Amino acid sequence: MLNTNCEYLRPEIMDVLRAFDMEEGEFTHYFSYSGGKFLNVIEYGSEFYDFTDEFEPADDLEYKRFAKRFAKLAFYKTLSKTTGKNLPWGALTGIRPTKMAFAETAAGRDFEKLFKTLCVSEENIALVKRIMDVQKPYRGGGKSLYVSLPFCPTKCDYCSFITAPIQKTRQYVDRYVDCLIKEIESVRDIVRGVRSVYVGGGTPFVLSAEQLEKVYSAIDGVMPRGAEYTVEAGRPDVFSEEKLALSKKYGVTRICVNPQSFNDKTLEAIGRKHTAAQTYAAYEAAEKFGFDINIDLIAGLAEETCADFEKSVEAAISLNPANITVHTLSLKSGAKLKESVKRLHIDEISQMIALSRERLSAAGYAPYYLYRQKYQAGGLENVGWCKNGKECIYNIDVMEELGDNIAVGAGAISKRVFPAGERIERFDSPKDIPSYINCCAEKIVKRIEFFK
Ligand SMILES: C[S@@+](CC[C@H](N)C(=O)[O-])C[C@H]1O[C@@H](n2cnc3c(N)ncnc32)[C@H](O)[C@@H]1O
Ligand code: SF4
């Protein structure tokens, strides 16, 4: 439980506590500001820790920004001292570190200096620099289209995405697809000029070939061919030649084949209901069609050791995909696993992440985008890696918020990015499928207004 005399600092502080897996500790926090001095006093385990930082803010906005920064830093230093641990991102809790680094640079400041103040590790500063280099050519930004298909064969235990097992939602799929088609047609004028499309899930390939073709055909009707076009086909157990051929026919350029792990024991433990052999088969089938392929892995699953994870990284590399995305397990509410896993093995997961960076770099992969999520073990991150300049533009544009994202379907959040990314407006749709179907017509009208 956190007691603080400054409520607006609570979410920031909680982010730091969560990164140390210490949400439930007894902390009392006193904050005060006077004459350019920010004071943070933390009472923890009958000890007091006090920090004074000097800074003269130019306005209220800057005052709040620095109050948050110093409070986080005070908690980070206290916890680092009492636990004996340094976290790789230090007191930097934001979900878009690269966006922050670009913003600092654009403001004429040295992002490295800021990151060092926040106790970010040398390795992470170097990683951010590598990503910034890869992203430079894309910084102008572009519009993107997202199409949500939140249906899955079964629900994986660790997953907190808004998606349900198809057995529970099958009766809605046809109506859902009809709504989606109307939504796609309604954004015809808005999507003009988009440079990437992403059909995401869930697991889009859980739809029948007929349903999938309806969605593809609607997208084809509003999009000129030639944009990057990803389908998060998803779990290897739903792949088929027919659906891959259909994807090719409609101009899909990139397919996700997601094992998460190449260890059958782990896959069983997390309720994935497929095997590593099925991943190899799905990969081979997708490769024959000439798609760029992305492989998703997660570090920290079930009881995996670093050696288990290493096996998955090596297996992914041996397939030579254009992209490999390494996620750190994030346990949000909504995931079945949340109740069963009390403490994550943060040190071991950090080693897994370090290993993935070393192996992927040695295999010729470059990191091209990075994001963090709340509830991520050790406050670690997700990194997308690419080979031979095959970055996924969609991931860069959306994670860095470089351009408008026109998003349709249940739970989809459209974003309007105003010049220089300074202001961002969001437009969302209901997450549950019956409500989405119910208000689709109304959302169509409102989304057009939103993008005017
Ligand atoms: C929206 S999911 C869809 C992927 C697809 N349905 C599949 O599972 O193959 C995108 C990716 O997020 C990652 N992911 C899902 N739940 C996660 C969690 N709790 N922690 C970390 N990564 C997660 C997985 O790597 C997954 O492939
Ligand atoms: S990880 Fe993928 S397949 Fe599993 S429930 Fe989540 S979205 Fe569905």
Coordinates of C-alpha atoms and ligand atoms in Angstrom, one line a residue:
M1 CA 0.0 0.0 0.0
L2 CA 1.3 3.4 -1.0
N3 CA 0.4 6.5 1.1
T4 CA 1.3 9.7 -0.6
N5 CA 0.4 13.4 0.0
C6 CA 0.5 14.0 -3.8
E7 CA -2.1 12.0 -5.7
Y8 CA -1.0 12.8 -9.2
L9 CA 2.4 11.2 -8.4
R10 CA 0.7 7.9 -7.4
P11 CA 0.5 6.3 -10.9
E12 CA 4.2 7.2 -11.6
I13 CA 5.4 5.8 -8.3
M14 CA 3.3 2.6 -8.7
D15 CA 5.0 2.0 -12.1
V16 CA 8.4 2.0 -10.2
L17 CA 7.1 -0.3 -7.5
R18 CA 5.6 -2.7 -10.0
A19 CA 9.0 -2.9 -11.9
F20 CA 10.5 -4.0 -8.6
D21 CA 7.6 -6.4 -8.1
M22 CA 6.8 -4.5 -4.8
E23 CA 3.3 -3.3 -5.3
E24 CA 2.3 -4.5 -1.9
G25 CA 5.0 -3.0 0.3
E26 CA 4.2 -0.3 3.0
F27 CA 5.5 3.0 1.7
T28 CA 4.7 6.5 2.9
H29 CA 5.7 9.4 0.6
Y30 CA 5.8 13.1 1.3
F31 CA 6.4 15.5 -1.5
S32 CA 7.0 19.2 -1.4
Y33 CA 8.3 22.0 -3.6
S34 CA 9.6 25.3 -2.7
G35 CA 11.9 27.9 -4.4
G36 CA 13.3 25.5 -7.0
K37 CA 13.7 22.6 -4.6
F38 CA 11.8 19.4 -5.1
L39 CA 11.8 17.3 -1.9
N40 CA 10.7 13.6 -1.8
V41 CA 10.8 11.8 1.5
I42 CA 10.1 8.0 1.5
E43 CA 9.3 6.0 4.7
Y44 CA 9.9 2.3 4.1
G45 CA 10.7 -0.4 6.6
S46 CA 10.9 2.1 9.5
E47 CA 13.7 4.0 7.6
F48 CA 13.5 7.4 6.0
Y49 CA 15.1 8.2 2.6
D50 CA 15.1 11.8 1.5
F51 CA 16.0 13.4 -1.8
T52 CA 16.3 17.0 -2.8
D53 CA 16.5 18.0 -6.5
E54 CA 17.0 21.5 -7.7
F55 CA 15.3 22.8 -10.8
E56 CA 13.4 26.0 -11.8
P57 CA 10.5 25.0 -14.0
A58 CA 9.4 27.5 -16.6
D59 CA 5.7 26.7 -16.3
D60 CA 3.2 24.4 -14.7
L61 CA 3.6 21.7 -17.4
E62 CA 7.3 21.6 -16.8
Y63 CA 6.8 21.6 -13.0
K64 CA 4.6 18.5 -13.2
R65 CA 7.0 16.8 -15.6
F66 CA 9.9 17.3 -13.2
A67 CA 7.9 16.5 -10.1
K68 CA 7.1 13.1 -11.7
R69 CA 10.6 12.5 -12.7
F70 CA 12.1 13.3 -9.3
A71 CA 9.5 11.2 -7.4
K72 CA 10.2 8.2 -9.6
L73 CA 13.9 8.7 -9.2
A74 CA 13.6 8.9 -5.4
F75 CA 11.6 5.6 -5.4
Y76 CA 14.0 4.0 -7.8
K77 CA 17.0 4.9 -5.7
T78 CA 15.4 3.8 -2.5
L79 CA 14.3 0.4 -3.9
S80 CA 17.6 -0.1 -5.7
K81 CA 19.4 0.5 -2.3
T82 CA 17.1 -1.7 -0.2
T83 CA 16.8 -4.6 -2.7
G84 CA 20.4 -4.4 -4.0
K85 CA 19.0 -4.5 -7.6
N86 CA 19.5 -2.2 -10.5
L87 CA 16.8 -2.3 -13.2
P88 CA 18.0 -2.0 -16.8
W89 CA 15.6 0.9 -17.5
G90 CA 16.2 2.5 -14.1
A91 CA 13.5 5.1 -13.2
L92 CA 12.4 5.3 -16.9
T93 CA 8.9 3.9 -16.8
G94 CA 7.4 5.1 -20.0
I95 CA 6.2 2.7 -22.6
R96 CA 8.0 4.4 -25.5
P97 CA 11.7 5.0 -24.6
T98 CA 12.7 5.6 -28.2
K99 CA 10.0 8.1 -28.8
M100 CA 11.2 9.9 -25.6
A101 CA 14.8 9.8 -27.0
F102 CA 13.7 11.3 -30.3
A103 CA 11.7 14.0 -28.5
E104 CA 14.7 15.0 -26.4
T105 CA 16.9 15.1 -29.5
A106 CA 14.3 17.2 -31.3
A107 CA 14.2 19.7 -28.4
G108 CA 18.0 20.1 -28.8
R109 CA 18.9 18.1 -25.7
D110 CA 21.1 15.1 -25.3
F111 CA 18.9 12.1 -24.6
E112 CA 21.8 10.1 -23.3
K113 CA 22.2 12.6 -20.5
L114 CA 18.6 12.3 -19.5
F115 CA 18.7 8.5 -19.7
K116 CA 21.8 8.4 -17.5
T117 CA 20.1 10.7 -15.0
L118 CA 17.3 8.2 -14.9
C119 CA 19.8 5.4 -14.2
V120 CA 19.1 3.6 -17.6
S121 CA 21.8 1.0 -18.2
E122 CA 24.6 1.6 -20.8
E123 CA 23.3 -1.4 -22.7
N124 CA 19.8 0.1 -23.0
I125 CA 21.2 3.4 -24.1
A126 CA 23.2 1.7 -26.8
L127 CA 20.1 -0.3 -27.8
V128 CA 18.0 2.9 -28.1
K129 CA 20.8 4.5 -30.3
R130 CA 20.8 1.5 -32.6
I131 CA 17.0 1.6 -33.0
M132 CA 17.1 5.4 -33.6
D133 CA 19.5 4.8 -36.4
V134 CA 17.4 2.2 -38.1
Q135 CA 14.2 4.3 -37.7
K136 CA 15.7 7.6 -39.1
P137 CA 14.5 7.0 -42.6
Y138 CA 11.0 6.5 -41.4
R139 CA 10.6 9.5 -39.1
G140 CA 8.5 11.4 -41.6
G141 CA 5.7 9.0 -40.6
G142 CA 2.8 7.6 -42.4
K143 CA -0.8 6.6 -42.0
S144 CA -1.7 3.1 -41.2
L145 CA -4.8 0.9 -41.2
Y146 CA -5.5 -1.6 -38.5
V147 CA -8.2 -4.3 -38.8
S148 CA -9.0 -6.2 -35.6
L149 CA -10.1 -9.9 -35.6
P150 CA -10.3 -10.8 -31.9
F151 CA -11.0 -14.5 -32.3
C152 CA -8.7 -17.3 -31.2
P153 CA -8.7 -21.1 -31.3
T154 CA -8.4 -21.2 -27.5
K155 CA -7.2 -18.7 -24.9
C156 CA -3.6 -19.0 -24.0
D157 CA -3.1 -18.7 -20.2
Y158 CA -0.7 -15.7 -20.2
C159 CA -2.7 -13.6 -22.7
S160 CA -4.6 -10.6 -21.7
F161 CA -5.6 -9.4 -25.1
I162 CA -9.3 -8.9 -25.7
T163 CA -9.9 -12.1 -27.5
A164 CA -12.1 -15.2 -26.7
P165 CA -12.0 -18.8 -27.7
I166 CA -13.8 -19.3 -31.0
Q167 CA -16.2 -21.9 -29.4
K168 CA -17.6 -19.1 -27.3
T169 CA -17.9 -16.5 -30.1
R170 CA -18.5 -18.6 -33.2
Q171 CA -22.2 -17.4 -33.4
Y172 CA -21.0 -13.8 -33.8
V173 CA -18.3 -14.2 -36.4
D174 CA -20.5 -13.7 -39.6
R175 CA -22.2 -10.7 -38.1
Y176 CA -18.8 -9.4 -36.9
V177 CA -17.3 -9.7 -40.4
D178 CA -20.4 -7.9 -41.9
C179 CA -19.8 -5.0 -39.5
L180 CA -16.1 -4.9 -40.2
I181 CA -16.7 -4.7 -44.0
K182 CA -19.0 -1.8 -43.5
E183 CA -16.4 -0.1 -41.3
I184 CA -13.6 -0.7 -43.8
E185 CA -15.8 0.7 -46.6
S186 CA -16.6 3.7 -44.5
V187 CA -12.9 4.7 -44.2
R188 CA -12.2 4.6 -47.9
D189 CA -11.4 8.3 -48.1
I190 CA -9.5 8.4 -44.9
V191 CA -7.2 5.5 -45.7
R192 CA -6.0 7.1 -48.9
G193 CA -2.2 7.1 -48.9
V194 CA -1.7 4.7 -46.0
R195 CA 1.7 3.1 -46.1
S196 CA 0.9 0.0 -44.0
V197 CA -2.0 -2.3 -43.2
Y198 CA -2.2 -4.7 -40.2
V199 CA -4.8 -7.4 -39.8
G200 CA -4.3 -8.3 -36.2
G201 CA -5.7 -10.5 -33.5
G202 CA -6.4 -12.6 -31.9
T203 CA -5.7 -15.1 -34.6
P204 CA -7.0 -14.0 -37.9
F205 CA -6.5 -17.5 -39.5
V206 CA -9.1 -18.9 -37.1
L207 CA -11.7 -17.5 -39.4
S208 CA -13.0 -19.8 -42.2
A209 CA -11.4 -19.1 -45.6
E210 CA -14.7 -17.7 -46.8
Q211 CA -14.9 -15.2 -43.9
L212 CA -11.3 -14.3 -44.3
E213 CA -11.8 -13.6 -48.0
K214 CA -14.6 -11.3 -47.2
V215 CA -12.3 -9.2 -45.0
Y216 CA -9.5 -9.3 -47.5
S217 CA -11.8 -8.3 -50.3
A218 CA -13.1 -5.3 -48.4
I219 CA -9.6 -4.1 -47.7
D220 CA -8.7 -4.6 -51.3
G221 CA -11.6 -2.4 -52.3
V222 CA -10.3 0.6 -50.4
M223 CA -6.5 0.1 -50.6
P224 CA -4.3 0.5 -53.5
R225 CA -1.9 -2.5 -53.7
G226 CA 1.7 -1.9 -52.8
A227 CA 1.5 -0.9 -49.1
E228 CA 3.2 -3.1 -46.6
Y229 CA 0.4 -5.6 -45.5
T230 CA 0.8 -7.8 -42.4
V231 CA -1.6 -10.5 -41.3
E232 CA -1.0 -11.7 -37.7
A233 CA -2.1 -15.1 -38.9
G234 CA -1.0 -16.3 -35.5
R235 CA -1.0 -19.7 -33.9
P236 CA 0.6 -22.4 -36.0
D237 CA -2.3 -24.8 -35.4
V238 CA -4.7 -22.8 -37.6
F239 CA -2.4 -22.4 -40.7
S240 CA -3.6 -23.8 -44.0
E241 CA -2.3 -23.6 -47.6
E242 CA -5.8 -22.3 -48.6
K243 CA -5.6 -19.3 -46.2
L244 CA -2.0 -18.6 -47.1
A245 CA -2.9 -18.7 -50.9
L246 CA -5.8 -16.4 -50.2
S247 CA -3.5 -14.0 -48.4
K248 CA -1.1 -14.0 -51.3
K249 CA -3.9 -13.4 -53.8
Y250 CA -5.0 -10.3 -51.9
G251 CA -1.6 -8.7 -51.6
V252 CA -0.5 -9.6 -48.1
T253 CA 3.3 -9.2 -47.8
R254 CA 4.0 -10.2 -44.2
I255 CA 2.8 -13.1 -42.1
C256 CA 3.3 -13.7 -38.4
V257 CA 4.0 -17.3 -37.4
N258 CA 4.0 -17.2 -33.6
P259 CA 5.4 -20.0 -31.6
Q260 CA 6.2 -18.0 -28.4
S261 CA 8.3 -21.0 -27.5
F262 CA 9.8 -23.9 -29.3
N263 CA 9.5 -26.2 -26.2
D264 CA 6.6 -28.5 -26.3
K265 CA 6.5 -28.8 -22.5
T266 CA 6.2 -25.0 -22.2
L267 CA 3.5 -24.8 -24.9
E268 CA 1.5 -27.3 -23.0
A269 CA 2.0 -25.5 -19.7
I270 CA 0.7 -22.2 -21.2
G271 CA -2.3 -23.7 -22.9
R272 CA -1.1 -23.0 -26.4
K273 CA -2.4 -26.3 -27.8
H274 CA 0.2 -26.7 -30.5
T275 CA 3.6 -28.1 -30.9
A276 CA 7.0 -26.9 -32.1
A277 CA 6.6 -29.3 -35.1
Q278 CA 3.4 -27.4 -36.1
T279 CA 5.4 -24.2 -36.0
Y280 CA 8.0 -25.6 -38.4
A281 CA 5.3 -26.8 -40.7
A282 CA 3.4 -23.5 -40.6
Y283 CA 6.7 -21.6 -41.2
E284 CA 7.6 -23.8 -44.2
A285 CA 4.1 -23.4 -45.7
A286 CA 4.2 -19.6 -45.3
E287 CA 7.8 -19.4 -46.7
K288 CA 6.8 -21.2 -49.9
F289 CA 4.5 -18.2 -50.7
G290 CA 7.4 -15.8 -50.4
F291 CA 6.0 -13.8 -47.4
D292 CA 8.2 -11.8 -45.1
I293 CA 7.8 -13.7 -41.9
N294 CA 7.7 -12.6 -38.3
I295 CA 8.2 -14.9 -35.4
D296 CA 7.0 -13.9 -31.9
L297 CA 8.8 -15.2 -28.8
I298 CA 8.1 -14.5 -25.1
A299 CA 10.8 -14.6 -22.4
G300 CA 9.7 -15.7 -19.0
L301 CA 7.0 -18.3 -19.9
A302 CA 6.0 -20.9 -17.4
E303 CA 9.0 -22.5 -15.7
E304 CA 11.4 -21.9 -18.6
T305 CA 15.1 -21.6 -17.8
C306 CA 17.5 -19.5 -19.7
A307 CA 18.6 -22.7 -21.5
D308 CA 15.0 -23.4 -22.6
F309 CA 14.7 -19.8 -23.9
E310 CA 18.0 -20.1 -25.7
K311 CA 16.7 -23.1 -27.6
S312 CA 13.7 -21.0 -28.8
V313 CA 16.0 -18.1 -29.9
E314 CA 18.3 -20.5 -31.8
A315 CA 15.3 -22.3 -33.4
A316 CA 13.9 -18.9 -34.5
I317 CA 17.2 -17.8 -35.9
S318 CA 17.7 -21.1 -37.8
L319 CA 14.6 -20.4 -39.7
N320 CA 16.0 -17.1 -40.9
P321 CA 12.8 -15.0 -40.8
A322 CA 12.8 -11.3 -41.8
N323 CA 11.6 -10.4 -38.2
I324 CA 11.8 -11.9 -34.8
T325 CA 10.0 -10.1 -32.0
V326 CA 11.1 -10.9 -28.4
H327 CA 8.6 -10.1 -25.8
T328 CA 9.0 -10.1 -22.0
L329 CA 6.2 -11.7 -20.2
S330 CA 3.6 -9.2 -19.0
L331 CA 1.0 -10.4 -16.6
K332 CA -2.0 -8.1 -16.7
S333 CA -5.4 -8.7 -15.2
G334 CA -7.2 -10.8 -17.8
A335 CA -4.5 -13.4 -18.0
K336 CA -5.3 -16.7 -16.4
L337 CA -1.7 -17.0 -15.3
K338 CA -1.9 -13.9 -13.1
E339 CA -3.3 -15.9 -10.1
S340 CA -0.9 -18.8 -10.5
V341 CA 2.4 -16.9 -10.9
K342 CA 3.2 -14.9 -7.8
R343 CA 6.7 -13.9 -8.5
L344 CA 8.4 -13.7 -11.8
H345 CA 12.1 -14.7 -12.0
I346 CA 13.2 -11.2 -12.9
D347 CA 17.0 -11.9 -12.8
E348 CA 16.6 -15.0 -15.1
I349 CA 14.3 -13.1 -17.5
S350 CA 16.9 -10.3 -17.7
Q351 CA 19.5 -12.9 -18.6
M352 CA 17.1 -14.2 -21.3
I353 CA 16.7 -10.7 -22.8
A354 CA 20.5 -10.1 -22.7
L355 CA 21.0 -13.5 -24.4
S356 CA 18.4 -12.7 -27.1
R357 CA 20.2 -9.3 -27.9
E358 CA 23.6 -11.0 -28.2
R359 CA 22.4 -13.9 -30.3
L360 CA 20.2 -11.9 -32.6
S361 CA 22.9 -9.3 -33.2
A362 CA 25.4 -12.0 -33.9
A363 CA 23.0 -13.5 -36.4
G364 CA 22.7 -10.3 -38.4
Y365 CA 19.5 -8.9 -36.9
A366 CA 19.1 -5.2 -36.0
P367 CA 16.7 -3.9 -33.4
Y368 CA 14.1 -1.7 -35.2
Y369 CA 11.4 -1.0 -32.6
L370 CA 10.9 -1.2 -28.9
Y371 CA 8.1 -0.8 -26.5
R372 CA 7.3 -1.6 -22.9
Q373 CA 4.1 -2.6 -21.2
K374 CA 2.8 -2.1 -17.7
Y375 CA 3.1 -5.3 -15.6
Q376 CA 6.1 -6.4 -17.6
A377 CA 8.5 -8.5 -15.6
G378 CA 11.4 -6.4 -14.3
G379 CA 10.1 -3.4 -16.2
L380 CA 11.7 -5.0 -19.2
E381 CA 10.7 -4.5 -22.9
N382 CA 9.6 -6.0 -26.2
V383 CA 12.0 -5.5 -29.1
G384 CA 11.4 -6.2 -32.8
W385 CA 14.4 -7.4 -34.7
C386 CA 14.9 -7.3 -38.5
K387 CA 17.2 -8.7 -41.0
N388 CA 18.4 -7.2 -44.4
G389 CA 16.5 -4.0 -43.9
K390 CA 13.2 -5.7 -43.6
E391 CA 11.7 -3.5 -40.8
C392 CA 8.0 -3.6 -40.4
I393 CA 6.9 -0.1 -41.1
Y394 CA 3.6 -0.5 -39.4
N395 CA 5.3 -1.3 -36.1
I396 CA 7.5 1.8 -36.3
D397 CA 4.7 4.1 -37.3
V398 CA 2.3 2.9 -34.6
M399 CA 4.7 2.4 -31.7
E400 CA 6.4 5.7 -32.3
E401 CA 3.0 7.4 -33.0
L402 CA 4.4 8.9 -36.3
G403 CA 1.1 9.0 -38.2
D404 CA -2.7 8.5 -38.0
N405 CA -3.8 5.0 -37.3
I406 CA -7.2 4.2 -38.7
A407 CA -8.4 1.2 -36.7
V408 CA -11.6 -0.8 -37.2
G409 CA -13.1 -3.7 -35.3
A410 CA -13.8 -4.5 -31.7
G411 CA -11.4 -3.0 -29.2
A412 CA -9.6 -1.1 -32.0
I413 CA -8.3 2.4 -31.0
S414 CA -7.9 4.9 -33.8
K415 CA -5.3 7.6 -33.3
R416 CA -5.0 11.0 -34.8
V417 CA -1.5 12.3 -34.6
F418 CA -1.2 16.1 -34.9
P419 CA 1.9 17.7 -36.3
A420 CA 5.2 16.8 -34.6
G421 CA 3.4 14.1 -32.6
E422 CA 2.7 16.7 -29.9
R423 CA -1.0 16.0 -29.5
I424 CA -2.7 12.7 -30.0
E425 CA -6.4 12.0 -30.0
R426 CA -7.9 8.6 -29.6
F427 CA -11.2 7.0 -30.8
D428 CA -12.1 3.7 -29.5
S429 CA -14.6 0.9 -30.1
P430 CA -16.2 -1.4 -27.6
K431 CA -14.1 -4.4 -26.7
D432 CA -16.7 -7.0 -26.4
I433 CA -18.1 -8.4 -29.6
P434 CA -21.9 -8.1 -29.1
S435 CA -21.5 -4.4 -28.0
Y436 CA -19.3 -3.8 -31.0
I437 CA -21.9 -5.3 -33.4
N438 CA -24.6 -3.3 -31.7
C439 CA -23.0 0.2 -32.1
C440 CA -21.0 -0.3 -35.3
A441 CA -23.3 2.0 -37.3
E442 CA -22.9 4.8 -34.8
K443 CA -19.1 4.3 -34.6
I444 CA -18.9 4.6 -38.4
V445 CA -20.4 8.0 -38.4
K446 CA -18.4 9.2 -35.4
R447 CA -15.1 7.9 -36.8
I448 CA -15.5 9.9 -40.0
E449 CA -16.2 13.0 -37.8
F450 CA -13.1 12.1 -35.7
F451 CA -10.8 12.1 -38.8
K452 CA -12.2 15.3 -40.3
Ligands
LIG1 C1 -2.1 -9.9 -30.0 S1 -1.0 -11.2 -29.8 C2 -1.5 -12.1 -31.2 C3 -0.7 -13.2 -31.7 C4 -1.3 -14.5 -32.0 N1 -2.7 -14.6 -31.6 C5 -0.5 -15.6 -31.4 O1 -0.7 -15.9 -30.2 O2 0.1 -16.3 -32.1 C6 0.6 -10.6 -30.2 C7 1.7 -11.1 -29.4 O3 1.8 -10.5 -28.2 C8 2.6 -11.3 -27.3 N2 1.9 -11.5 -26.0 C9 0.6 -11.9 -25.8 N3 0.4 -11.9 -24.5 C10 1.6 -11.5 -23.8 C11 2.0 -11.4 -22.5 N4 1.2 -11.6 -21.5 N5 3.3 -11.0 -22.3 C12 4.1 -10.8 -23.3 N6 3.8 -10.9 -24.6 C13 2.5 -11.3 -24.9 C14 2.8 -12.6 -28.0 O4 4.1 -12.8 -28.4 C15 1.8 -12.5 -29.2 O5 2.3 -13.2 -30.3
SF4_2 S1 -1.6 -15.3 -27.4 FE1 -2.5 -15.1 -29.4 S2 -3.6 -17.1 -29.7 FE2 -3.2 -16.9 -27.5 S3 -5.0 -16.1 -26.7 FE3 -3.6 -14.3 -27.1 S4 -4.1 -13.6 -29.1 FE4 -5.0 -15.6 -28.8

